Every structure is written in C-alpha cells, then in structure tokens.
mmCIF file of C-alpha atoms in Angstrom:
data_model
loop_
_atom_site.group_PDB
_atom_site.id
_atom_site.type_symbol
_atom_site.label_atom_id
_atom_site.label_comp_id
_atom_site.label_asym_id
_atom_site.label_seq_id
_atom_site.Cartn_x
_atom_site.Cartn_y
_atom_site.Cartn_z
ATOM 1 C CA MET B 228 -3.700 -18.330 -14.127
ATOM 2 C CA SER B 229 -7.199 -18.396 -15.529
ATOM 3 C CA SER B 230 -10.014 -20.317 -13.891
ATOM 4 C CA SER B 231 -11.035 -21.371 -17.409
ATOM 5 C CA HIS B 232 -7.935 -23.545 -17.743
ATOM 6 C CA PRO B 233 -8.540 -26.589 -15.524
ATOM 7 C CA ASP B 234 -5.546 -28.399 -17.078
ATOM 8 C CA LEU B 235 -3.222 -25.687 -15.764
ATOM 9 C CA ILE B 236 -4.869 -25.851 -12.356
ATOM 10 C CA ASN B 237 -4.573 -29.657 -12.286
ATOM 11 C CA GLU B 238 -0.898 -29.375 -13.200
ATOM 12 C CA ARG B 239 -0.240 -26.749 -10.516
ATOM 13 C CA LEU B 240 -1.993 -28.791 -7.830
ATOM 14 C CA ARG B 241 -0.171 -31.988 -8.803
ATOM 15 C CA GLY B 242 3.118 -30.071 -8.836
ATOM 16 C CA CYS B 243 2.461 -29.147 -5.216
ATOM 17 C CA GLY B 244 1.632 -32.740 -4.266
ATOM 18 C CA ILE B 245 -2.145 -32.264 -4.168
ATOM 19 C CA LEU B 246 -4.634 -34.661 -5.755
ATOM 20 C CA PRO B 247 -6.813 -32.411 -7.975
ATOM 21 C CA THR B 248 -10.365 -33.429 -7.064
ATOM 22 C CA ALA B 249 -13.274 -31.653 -8.746
ATOM 23 C CA GLN B 250 -13.965 -29.456 -5.687
ATOM 24 C CA ARG B 251 -10.283 -28.590 -5.227
ATOM 25 C CA VAL B 252 -10.017 -27.581 -8.877
ATOM 26 C CA ARG B 253 -13.103 -25.343 -8.575
ATOM 27 C CA ILE B 254 -11.786 -23.685 -5.406
ATOM 28 C CA ALA B 255 -8.322 -23.216 -6.944
ATOM 29 C CA GLY B 256 -9.877 -21.900 -10.151
ATOM 30 C CA LEU B 257 -11.721 -19.217 -8.227
ATOM 31 C CA LEU B 258 -8.801 -18.194 -6.043
ATOM 32 C CA LEU B 259 -6.071 -18.402 -8.681
ATOM 33 C CA ALA B 260 -8.043 -16.593 -11.407
ATOM 34 C CA ALA B 261 -6.255 -13.340 -10.506
ATOM 35 C CA PRO B 262 -3.915 -11.962 -7.862
ATOM 36 C CA GLN B 263 -6.353 -11.456 -5.001
ATOM 37 C CA HIS B 264 -7.031 -11.783 -1.305
ATOM 38 C CA LEU B 265 -10.178 -13.629 -0.260
ATOM 39 C CA THR B 266 -11.584 -15.040 2.955
ATOM 40 C CA ALA B 267 -12.961 -18.558 3.166
ATOM 41 C CA ASP B 268 -16.454 -17.098 3.552
ATOM 42 C CA GLN B 269 -16.044 -15.017 0.381
ATOM 43 C CA ILE B 270 -14.895 -18.098 -1.526
ATOM 44 C CA LEU B 271 -17.777 -20.171 -0.168
ATOM 45 C CA ALA B 272 -20.309 -17.467 -1.088
ATOM 46 C CA GLU B 273 -18.930 -17.125 -4.624
ATOM 47 C CA LEU B 274 -18.958 -20.881 -5.194
ATOM 48 C CA ARG B 275 -22.551 -21.100 -3.992
ATOM 49 C CA ASN B 276 -23.482 -18.121 -6.208
ATOM 50 C CA ARG B 277 -22.140 -20.167 -9.114
ATOM 51 C CA GLY B 278 -24.424 -23.038 -8.141
ATOM 52 C CA GLU B 279 -21.712 -25.206 -6.601
ATOM 53 C CA LYS B 280 -22.704 -27.520 -3.784
ATOM 54 C CA VAL B 281 -19.784 -27.291 -1.404
ATOM 55 C CA SER B 282 -19.623 -27.355 2.380
ATOM 56 C CA LYS B 283 -17.926 -24.773 4.540
ATOM 57 C CA ALA B 284 -15.696 -27.521 5.974
ATOM 58 C CA THR B 285 -14.559 -28.517 2.467
ATOM 59 C CA VAL B 286 -13.624 -24.930 1.639
ATOM 60 C CA TYR B 287 -11.689 -24.465 4.903
ATOM 61 C CA ASN B 288 -9.946 -27.836 4.624
ATOM 62 C CA THR B 289 -9.013 -27.178 0.992
ATOM 63 C CA LEU B 290 -7.662 -23.706 1.723
ATOM 64 C CA ASN B 291 -5.603 -25.012 4.633
ATOM 65 C CA LEU B 292 -4.224 -27.780 2.395
ATOM 66 C CA PHE B 293 -3.391 -25.280 -0.364
ATOM 67 C CA ALA B 294 -1.623 -23.011 2.144
ATOM 68 C CA SER B 295 0.383 -25.867 3.672
ATOM 69 C CA LYS B 296 1.549 -26.960 0.201
ATOM 70 C CA GLY B 297 2.442 -23.444 -0.995
ATOM 71 C CA VAL B 298 -0.316 -22.993 -3.584
ATOM 72 C CA ILE B 299 -1.520 -19.881 -1.706
ATOM 73 C CA ARG B 300 -0.483 -17.872 1.342
ATOM 74 C CA GLN B 301 -2.635 -17.712 4.439
ATOM 75 C CA LEU B 302 -2.515 -14.283 6.059
ATOM 76 C CA ALA B 303 -3.476 -13.583 9.659
ATOM 77 C CA VAL B 304 -4.046 -9.849 9.434
ATOM 78 C CA ASP B 305 -6.314 -8.663 12.221
ATOM 79 C CA GLY B 306 -7.233 -11.727 14.248
ATOM 80 C CA ASP B 307 -10.846 -11.641 13.052
ATOM 81 C CA ARG B 308 -10.426 -13.735 9.934
ATOM 82 C CA ALA B 309 -7.844 -15.388 7.751
ATOM 83 C CA TRP B 310 -7.208 -14.106 4.253
ATOM 84 C CA PHE B 311 -5.935 -16.317 1.458
ATOM 85 C CA ASP B 312 -3.526 -14.694 -0.986
ATOM 86 C CA SER B 313 -3.109 -16.100 -4.486
ATOM 87 C CA ASN B 314 0.207 -14.251 -4.841
ATOM 88 C CA THR B 315 2.886 -16.409 -3.201
ATOM 89 C CA SER B 316 5.847 -14.254 -4.235
ATOM 90 C CA PRO B 317 7.443 -12.074 -1.526
ATOM 91 C CA HIS B 318 5.418 -8.899 -0.988
ATOM 92 C CA PHE B 319 3.754 -6.757 1.651
ATOM 93 C CA HIS B 320 0.226 -5.373 2.054
ATOM 94 C CA PHE B 321 -1.859 -2.278 2.558
ATOM 95 C CA GLN B 322 -5.060 -2.952 4.508
ATOM 96 C CA ASP B 323 -8.166 -0.778 4.412
ATOM 97 C CA VAL B 324 -9.228 -0.742 8.072
ATOM 98 C CA ASP B 325 -12.845 -0.003 7.170
ATOM 99 C CA THR B 326 -13.378 -2.846 4.689
ATOM 100 C CA GLY B 327 -10.501 -5.185 5.588
ATOM 101 C CA ALA B 328 -9.510 -5.286 1.910
ATOM 102 C CA LEU B 329 -5.851 -6.002 1.178
ATOM 103 C CA THR B 330 -3.743 -4.575 -1.633
ATOM 104 C CA ASP B 331 -0.335 -5.925 -2.636
ATOM 105 C CA LEU B 332 2.679 -3.749 -1.983
ATOM 106 C CA PRO B 333 5.830 -4.700 -3.930
ATOM 107 C CA PRO B 334 8.815 -5.402 -1.652
ATOM 108 C CA GLU B 335 11.068 -2.968 -3.507
ATOM 109 C CA THR B 336 8.831 -0.084 -2.365
ATOM 110 C CA VAL B 337 9.626 -0.761 1.311
ATOM 111 C CA ARG B 338 12.988 -0.202 2.944
ATOM 112 C CA PHE B 339 14.129 -1.702 6.219
ATOM 113 C CA GLU B 340 17.275 0.155 7.246
ATOM 114 C CA GLN B 341 17.995 -1.910 10.338
ATOM 115 C CA LEU B 342 16.336 -4.941 11.818
ATOM 116 C CA PRO B 343 17.026 -6.124 15.347
ATOM 117 C CA PRO B 344 19.275 -9.157 15.554
ATOM 118 C CA PRO B 345 17.350 -12.411 15.969
ATOM 119 C CA PRO B 346 17.756 -14.366 19.204
ATOM 120 C CA ALA B 347 20.668 -16.781 19.451
ATOM 121 C CA GLY B 348 20.218 -19.833 17.252
ATOM 122 C CA MET B 349 17.541 -18.174 15.130
ATOM 123 C CA GLU B 350 17.505 -16.637 11.654
ATOM 124 C CA TYR B 351 14.989 -14.580 9.740
ATOM 125 C CA ALA B 352 12.486 -16.735 7.812
ATOM 126 C CA GLY B 353 10.478 -13.823 6.433
ATOM 127 C CA ILE B 354 8.847 -10.514 7.235
ATOM 128 C CA GLU B 355 5.121 -9.815 7.147
ATOM 129 C CA LEU B 356 4.145 -6.174 6.863
ATOM 130 C CA PHE B 357 0.582 -4.859 6.902
ATOM 131 C CA ILE B 358 0.194 -1.105 6.633
ATOM 132 C CA ARG B 359 -3.267 -0.195 7.823
ATOM 133 C CA LEU B 360 -4.966 2.716 6.060
ATOM 134 C CA ARG B 361 -8.190 4.649 6.601
ATOM 135 C CA ARG B 362 -9.972 7.145 4.395
ATOM 136 C CA VAL B 363 -9.640 10.813 5.370
#
C-alpha cells in the first residue's frame, strides 16, 4: 500500500473499524508504505521530520489501536521496545542483535518437526519466532 493513496488507507482503516482521522491516516501512510518494522519513536521522528505536529502519546495510542484492530502487528522482541510490523500475514523474523533491525522470514523456510502438546484445555493460537543474528 502506498502512502500516496490516502483513499486506500481510509478504506483499510474503516474496514478494520477505525475512524480515519487526519493523524491516523498520516501514521498509517508512513507505516503501511512498505513491509517494514518500525518503533513508535522511529515513526514519531519521521513524522516530525516531515513537518507533522504530532504528540508522542498520539503516535503510541494510534499504534496500539492499529495493533488491536489488526491493521499492524505489535512485536515484543527484546523487552526494550515494541516494534510495529506492517506485514500481518503469518511469518517469522531475523533480528540483528547489534541494531535491533528485523527482517521477515517466510514461514515455509522454517520447519517445526514436533511441538510439545499444549496444556489441557488449550490450543495453539500462533508461534512467534525471532532468530537473533550478529555479524562475524
């Protein structure tokens, strides 16, 4: 989705039950412009670099709303910060331990031969996999 198509962004937000305010459309336009992983601080900095007047609270609240409605995925990778993933399809991640940067890893490239059985009364809802990498 291109950030230059606000009509598509409005339609996507409405389809997820979100009122597309001007600030929400700008935040979605930035995040949904490409498959990417950004922190709230990165999004805030980029919006301010573009001359947008937006508060940190607005960015955090908007990202949490988007994640709760399925527009994006919130990833808790290392406990230091949350990442917001514009790719909501099932996939896994490589993480550069030096920079924190995340790279998508298609699910078909990972094989789980045997998972432990879930506790009684429970079923699998999903699997998060982060493979941490460092330069040699």
